[in-house]
GROMACS .gro file of C-alpha atoms in nm:
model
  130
    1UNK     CA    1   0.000   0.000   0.000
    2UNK     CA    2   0.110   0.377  -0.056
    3UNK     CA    3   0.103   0.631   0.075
    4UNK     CA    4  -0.069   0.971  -0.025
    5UNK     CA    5  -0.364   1.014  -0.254
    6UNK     CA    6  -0.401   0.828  -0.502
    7UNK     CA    7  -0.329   0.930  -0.851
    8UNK     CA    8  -0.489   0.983  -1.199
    9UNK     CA    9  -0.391   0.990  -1.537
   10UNK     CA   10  -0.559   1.129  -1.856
   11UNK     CA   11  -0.517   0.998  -2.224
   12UNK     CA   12  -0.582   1.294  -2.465
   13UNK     CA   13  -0.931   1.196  -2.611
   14UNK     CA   14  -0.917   1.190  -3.015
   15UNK     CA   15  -1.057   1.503  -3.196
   16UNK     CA   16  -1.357   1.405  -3.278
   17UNK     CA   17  -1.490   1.678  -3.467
   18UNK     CA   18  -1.173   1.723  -3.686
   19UNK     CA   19  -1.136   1.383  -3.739
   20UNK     CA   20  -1.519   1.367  -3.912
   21UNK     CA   21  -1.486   1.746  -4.092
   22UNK     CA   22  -1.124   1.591  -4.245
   23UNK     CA   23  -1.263   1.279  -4.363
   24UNK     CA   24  -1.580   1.485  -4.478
   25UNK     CA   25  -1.760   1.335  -4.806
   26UNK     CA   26  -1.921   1.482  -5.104
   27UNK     CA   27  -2.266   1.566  -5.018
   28UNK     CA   28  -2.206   1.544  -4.591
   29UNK     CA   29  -2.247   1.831  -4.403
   30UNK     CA   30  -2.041   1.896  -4.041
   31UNK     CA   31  -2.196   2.070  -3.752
   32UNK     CA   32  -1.973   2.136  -3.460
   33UNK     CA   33  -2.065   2.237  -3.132
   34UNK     CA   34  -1.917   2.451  -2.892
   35UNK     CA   35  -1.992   2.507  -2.562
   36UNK     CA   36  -1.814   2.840  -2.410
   37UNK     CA   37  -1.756   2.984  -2.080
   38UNK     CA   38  -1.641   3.323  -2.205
   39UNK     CA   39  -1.654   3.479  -2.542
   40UNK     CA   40  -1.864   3.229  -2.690
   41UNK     CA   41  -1.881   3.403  -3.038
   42UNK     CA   42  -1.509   3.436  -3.074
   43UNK     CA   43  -1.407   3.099  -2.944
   44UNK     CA   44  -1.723   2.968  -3.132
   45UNK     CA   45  -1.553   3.126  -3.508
   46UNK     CA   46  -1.172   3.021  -3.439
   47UNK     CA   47  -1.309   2.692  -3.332
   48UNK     CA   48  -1.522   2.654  -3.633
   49UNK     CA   49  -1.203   2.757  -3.869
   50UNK     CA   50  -0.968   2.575  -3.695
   51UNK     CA   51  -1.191   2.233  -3.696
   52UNK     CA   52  -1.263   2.299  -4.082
   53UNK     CA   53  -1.642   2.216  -4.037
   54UNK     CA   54  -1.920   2.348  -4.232
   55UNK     CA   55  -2.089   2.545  -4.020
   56UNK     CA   56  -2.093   2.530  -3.559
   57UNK     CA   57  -2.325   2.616  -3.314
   58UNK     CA   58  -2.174   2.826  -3.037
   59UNK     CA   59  -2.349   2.900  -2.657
   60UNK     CA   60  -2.245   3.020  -2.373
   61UNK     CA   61  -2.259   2.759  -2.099
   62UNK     CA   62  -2.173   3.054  -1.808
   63UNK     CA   63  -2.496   3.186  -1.821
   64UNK     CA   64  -2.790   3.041  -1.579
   65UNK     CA   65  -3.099   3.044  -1.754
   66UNK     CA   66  -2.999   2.849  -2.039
   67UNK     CA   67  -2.774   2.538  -2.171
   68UNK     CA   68  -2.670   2.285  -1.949
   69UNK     CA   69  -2.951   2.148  -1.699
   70UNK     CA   70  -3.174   2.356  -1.853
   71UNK     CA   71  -3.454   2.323  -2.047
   72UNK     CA   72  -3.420   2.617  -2.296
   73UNK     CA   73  -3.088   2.750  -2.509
   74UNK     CA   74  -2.991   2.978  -2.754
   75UNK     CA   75  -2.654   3.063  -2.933
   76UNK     CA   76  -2.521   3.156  -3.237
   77UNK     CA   77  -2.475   2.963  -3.580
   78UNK     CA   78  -2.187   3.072  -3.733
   79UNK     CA   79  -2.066   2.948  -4.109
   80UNK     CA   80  -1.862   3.093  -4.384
   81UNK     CA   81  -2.100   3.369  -4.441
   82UNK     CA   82  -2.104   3.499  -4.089
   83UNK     CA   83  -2.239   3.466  -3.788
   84UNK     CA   84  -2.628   3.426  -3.674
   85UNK     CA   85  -2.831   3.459  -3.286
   86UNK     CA   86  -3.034   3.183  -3.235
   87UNK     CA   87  -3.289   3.355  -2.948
   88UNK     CA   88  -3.282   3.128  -2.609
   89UNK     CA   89  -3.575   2.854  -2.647
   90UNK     CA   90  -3.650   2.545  -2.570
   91UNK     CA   91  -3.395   2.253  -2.681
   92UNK     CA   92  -3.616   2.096  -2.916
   93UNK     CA   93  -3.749   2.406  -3.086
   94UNK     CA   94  -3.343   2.503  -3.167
   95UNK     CA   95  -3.242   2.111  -3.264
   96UNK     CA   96  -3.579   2.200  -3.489
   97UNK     CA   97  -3.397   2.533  -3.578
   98UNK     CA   98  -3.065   2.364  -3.638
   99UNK     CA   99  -3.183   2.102  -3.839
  100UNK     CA  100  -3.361   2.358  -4.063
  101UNK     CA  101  -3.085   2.562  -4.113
  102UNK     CA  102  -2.803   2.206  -4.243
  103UNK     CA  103  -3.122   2.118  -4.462
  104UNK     CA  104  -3.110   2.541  -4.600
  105UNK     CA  105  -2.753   2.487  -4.658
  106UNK     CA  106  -2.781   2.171  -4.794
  107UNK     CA  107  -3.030   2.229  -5.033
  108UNK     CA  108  -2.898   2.583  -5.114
  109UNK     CA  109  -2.518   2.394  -5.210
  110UNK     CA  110  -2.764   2.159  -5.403
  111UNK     CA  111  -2.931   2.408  -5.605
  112UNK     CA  112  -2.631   2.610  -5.682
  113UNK     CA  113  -2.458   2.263  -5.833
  114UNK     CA  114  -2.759   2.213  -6.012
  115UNK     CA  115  -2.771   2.588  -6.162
  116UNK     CA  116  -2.404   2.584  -6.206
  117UNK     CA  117  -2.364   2.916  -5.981
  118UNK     CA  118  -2.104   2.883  -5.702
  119UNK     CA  119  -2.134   3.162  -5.439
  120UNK     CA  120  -2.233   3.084  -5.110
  121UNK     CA  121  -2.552   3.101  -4.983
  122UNK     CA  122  -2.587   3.410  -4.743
  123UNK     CA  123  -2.715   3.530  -4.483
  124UNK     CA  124  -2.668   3.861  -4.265
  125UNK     CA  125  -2.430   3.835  -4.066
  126UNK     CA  126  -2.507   3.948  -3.674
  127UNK     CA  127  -2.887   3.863  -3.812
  128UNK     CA  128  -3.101   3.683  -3.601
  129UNK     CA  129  -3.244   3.364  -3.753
  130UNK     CA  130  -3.503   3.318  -3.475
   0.00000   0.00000   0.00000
């Protein structure tokens, strides 16, 4: 037996997201998540660059009335066009929203293929979508 408390190690966990936004397929779309304690927009954008997915939902976790162990949360979706509030609600209203918006950009990248035209679709940025 020894003495002292006893001690822990950690294995870095793999990166998950980048792992599935590198090994991305034609026709796939990747929606990150990030949950933030402070500067959630920022953090939210250089983690959606630096992760290479298509588009990431961003919330901050520090605040009371919404996120974790609560019923209701709100955020920002921000993609290559910008960034947009998602008003505070209840979870299954935004998964509603979020799902909405991948099926938008999905069908928008479709449609653009389709017509041959190959700009982005847009929205405002700083615009709220709901």
């Amino acid at each position: 037996k020894e003495d002292g408390a006893p001690r822990i190690e950690f294995e870095r966990s793999p990166d998950v997201l980048g792992t599935l936004a590198a090994g991305k397929r034609k026709g796939q779309f990747v929606l990150g998540f990030a949950a933030e304690t402070r500067d959630a927009l920022a953090e939210g954008a250089q983690k959606r660059r630096r992760k290479n997915c298509d588009a990431l939902f961003a919330n901050d976790v520090s605040l009371a009335n919404q996120g974790f162990e609560s019923r209701v949360n709100g955020g920002w979706w921000i993609d290559e066009n910008g960034t947009g509030e998602l008003a505070s609600q209840p979870k299954s209203e935004l998964a509603t929203l979020l799902v909405e918006l991948i099926q938008g950009k999905t069908q928008a990248t479709t449609t653009r293929a389709k017509s041959g035209v190959h700009q982005p679709a847009t929205h405002s940025s700083d615009t709220p979508l709901l």
